[in-house]
């Protein structure tokens, strides 16, 4: 995927970088991504679509609307492929989508909206939904495998509280997991119903944050799992993702936004070890350091 | 007539509605004549939030005028900042919606020739001249505006300027 720095994007549109930032605030378009150094980078295809739309446009709003429309064709193709059970074509549609966007944007703007449309058309109790959800789950796992090795001294434990891997929430949790991994964090996903040895497993990874994701499992079971984890690794931020209620037994601190991209940014920020909390040995935050801080 | 919008070749075409004037579709300001042509995007250098449009002197708005730009499907393409305040809607929310969702003829019987829809469609189709009609915001009674309607460009469209 080709990206542009702010100055390059501004030059392509014949505007100043300040104008580009003003458009981001007012129109939320073009929507930049952030580099690890927090600099804005723009997707070339988005900027090019806006440039074309501006030429015949009567307002920036209408040009933005046209540009978005031009890029949303991928969703129609993916919905069409999944509706006609052509999974190879679905793969090709996602490949085309991420040729123009980052994987994160491809998932948020094409994959997830397409699944929402399939769910609305056929219902999540249909075989069509099951086929589509399984394809999406497989695609997300494939993208996970291709993600680069962890680059941050950070591990997030996801307590998977979804009831069924084919439920819509489970797909969102997979997307959240993928985004965290692609951001360089190490992610350990464990089902909350598996309690035996959970402390030992989690301790081996030395996590900095816990995310309880999905609402297919009751509060009591989730609280029991979270208690075991915190007993093993000490106090740390606990966040809820796609989980509506903060159960009686779970002393959670915050609910993450529904959109996986926003959620992963917030989770990474919460898990980022403060400089003074880093250990001398490479910034790893182990059970011992957690206990010493508790 | 001027042959360009702020240094760009005009696609507005010749017509007999008099001298053409450039203005921003958001703030209504005329582009600074001393500034260089803005390139392909026609972005207003005063507010950064609108594109430079063109209309005849007789219909073109002044900076404080509320106005709407409507295409030949009656869909709103631009809304000035003054119109945003007057109608209580942001341009981003109004774009692509039908004009009838915001304005209607003040005279309920005006549905023949000379109605709001006919005048807007006529202007968007390239009819010369400036027409006037009384309108009111949808769902608001007791408030009426005189509106002048004319052709707007560079993409063929109609401008509805509300006169307070």
Coordinates of C-alpha atoms in Angstrom, one line a residue, chain B:
Chain B
X1 CA -17.7 37.4 -19.2
X2 CA -14.7 36.0 -17.4
X3 CA -13.3 32.9 -19.0
X4 CA -12.0 31.2 -15.9
X5 CA -12.6 30.4 -12.3
X6 CA -9.6 31.8 -10.4
X7 CA -7.2 30.9 -13.1
X8 CA -8.8 27.7 -14.2
X9 CA -10.5 27.1 -17.6
X10 CA -14.2 27.5 -17.2
X11 CA -16.6 24.7 -17.9
X12 CA -19.5 27.0 -17.0
X13 CA -19.9 28.1 -20.6
X14 CA -21.1 31.4 -22.0
X15 CA -24.5 32.7 -21.3
X16 CA -26.2 36.0 -21.2
X17 CA -26.7 36.5 -17.5
X18 CA -24.1 39.1 -17.3
X19 CA -20.6 39.3 -15.7
X20 CA -19.6 36.3 -13.7
X21 CA -18.2 36.5 -10.2
X22 CA -16.1 34.0 -8.2
X23 CA -17.0 33.2 -4.6
X24 CA -16.3 30.5 -2.1
X25 CA -19.1 27.9 -1.7
X26 CA -18.6 27.9 2.1
X27 CA -17.7 31.4 3.3
X28 CA -18.9 33.3 0.2
X29 CA -15.7 35.4 0.0
X30 CA -14.3 36.3 -3.4
X31 CA -10.9 34.8 -4.0
X32 CA -8.0 37.2 -3.5
X33 CA -7.2 38.4 -7.0
X34 CA -3.5 38.8 -6.1
X35 CA -3.1 35.2 -5.1
X36 CA -1.8 32.7 -7.7
X37 CA -4.2 30.3 -9.2
X38 CA -4.9 27.6 -6.6
X39 CA -4.3 24.7 -9.0
X40 CA -6.7 21.9 -9.7
X41 CA -8.7 22.0 -6.5
X42 CA -10.1 25.6 -6.3
X43 CA -9.9 25.5 -2.5
X44 CA -10.8 28.8 -0.9
X45 CA -7.7 30.5 0.5
X46 CA -9.8 32.4 3.1
X47 CA -11.5 29.6 4.9
X48 CA -9.9 26.3 3.5
X49 CA -13.4 24.7 3.8
X50 CA -15.0 25.6 0.5
X51 CA -14.4 25.5 -3.3
X52 CA -14.4 28.6 -5.5
X53 CA -17.6 28.7 -7.5
X54 CA -18.9 31.0 -10.2
X55 CA -22.2 32.7 -10.8
X56 CA -23.5 35.7 -12.5
X57 CA -23.1 39.0 -10.7
X58 CA -26.9 39.2 -10.4
X59 CA -27.2 36.0 -8.4
X60 CA -23.8 35.6 -6.7
X61 CA -23.9 35.9 -3.0
X62 CA -22.1 38.3 -0.8
X63 CA -20.1 36.8 2.1
X64 CA -22.8 37.1 4.7
X65 CA -25.6 35.6 2.5
X66 CA -26.9 32.2 3.3
X67 CA -27.0 30.1 0.2
X68 CA -27.3 26.5 -1.1
X69 CA -25.9 24.9 -4.2
X70 CA -28.1 22.2 -5.7
X71 CA -27.6 19.9 -8.7
X72 CA -30.0 18.7 -11.3
X73 CA -31.3 15.9 -9.1
X74 CA -32.2 18.5 -6.5
X75 CA -29.5 17.2 -4.2
X76 CA -27.6 19.7 -2.1
X77 CA -24.0 20.0 -3.1
X78 CA -22.8 22.9 -1.0
X79 CA -24.2 24.9 1.9
X80 CA -22.6 28.2 3.0
X81 CA -21.6 28.7 6.6
X82 CA -24.4 31.3 7.0
X83 CA -26.9 28.8 5.6
X84 CA -25.6 26.2 8.1
X85 CA -26.5 28.5 10.9
X86 CA -29.8 29.6 9.4
X87 CA -31.1 26.1 8.7
X88 CA -29.4 24.5 11.7
X89 CA -27.6 21.8 9.8
X90 CA -23.9 21.2 8.9
X91 CA -23.0 21.0 5.3
X92 CA -21.5 17.5 5.9
X93 CA -25.0 16.3 7.0
X94 CA -26.9 18.2 4.3
X95 CA -24.9 17.1 1.2
X96 CA -26.6 14.6 -1.1
X97 CA -30.0 15.3 0.6
X98 CA -33.0 16.6 -1.3
X99 CA -33.5 20.4 -1.2
X100 CA -37.1 19.7 -0.2
X101 CA -35.8 18.4 3.2
X102 CA -34.7 21.9 4.1
X103 CA -36.7 24.4 2.0
X104 CA -40.2 24.5 0.6
X105 CA -42.2 27.1 -1.3
X106 CA -43.8 29.6 1.0
X107 CA -46.8 29.6 -1.2
X108 CA -48.4 26.1 -0.8
X109 CA -50.2 26.4 -4.1
X110 CA -47.1 27.1 -6.1
X111 CA -46.6 23.8 -7.9
X112 CA -46.8 24.8 -11.6
X113 CA -44.4 26.8 -13.7
X114 CA -42.4 29.1 -11.4
X115 CA -42.4 26.7 -8.5
X116 CA -39.2 26.3 -6.4
X117 CA -38.5 22.9 -8.0
X118 CA -38.9 24.1 -11.6
X119 CA -36.8 27.2 -11.0
X120 CA -34.0 25.2 -9.5
X121 CA -34.1 22.5 -12.2
X122 CA -34.2 25.2 -14.8
X123 CA -31.2 27.0 -13.4
X124 CA -29.3 23.7 -13.0
X125 CA -30.0 22.9 -16.6
X126 CA -28.5 26.1 -17.7
X127 CA -31.4 28.6 -18.0
X128 CA -30.0 32.1 -18.0
X129 CA -31.3 34.8 -15.8
X130 CA -32.2 35.1 -12.2
X131 CA -35.6 34.1 -10.7
X132 CA -37.1 35.0 -7.4
X133 CA -39.4 32.9 -5.2
X134 CA -40.6 33.0 -1.6
X135 CA -39.5 30.0 0.5
X136 CA -39.6 28.8 4.1
X137 CA -37.6 26.3 6.0
X138 CA -39.3 22.9 6.1
X139 CA -41.5 22.5 9.2
X140 CA -41.1 26.1 10.2
X141 CA -44.1 28.4 10.0
X142 CA -44.1 32.2 10.1
X143 CA -40.6 32.4 8.6
X144 CA -40.3 33.3 5.0
X145 CA -37.4 34.2 2.8
X146 CA -37.1 35.8 -0.5
X147 CA -34.8 33.6 -2.5
X148 CA -33.0 34.3 -5.8
X149 CA -32.2 31.4 -7.9
X150 CA -29.7 31.3 -10.8
X151 CA -27.1 29.2 -12.5
X152 CA -23.9 28.3 -10.8
X153 CA -20.7 26.5 -11.9
X154 CA -18.3 25.2 -12.9
X155 CA -20.2 22.0 -12.8
X156 CA -23.8 22.9 -13.9
X157 CA -25.9 23.5 -10.8
X158 CA -28.3 26.0 -9.3
X159 CA -27.6 28.4 -6.5
X160 CA -30.4 29.4 -4.1
X161 CA -29.5 32.6 -2.2
X162 CA -31.7 33.4 0.8
X163 CA -32.3 37.0 1.4
X164 CA -33.0 38.0 4.9

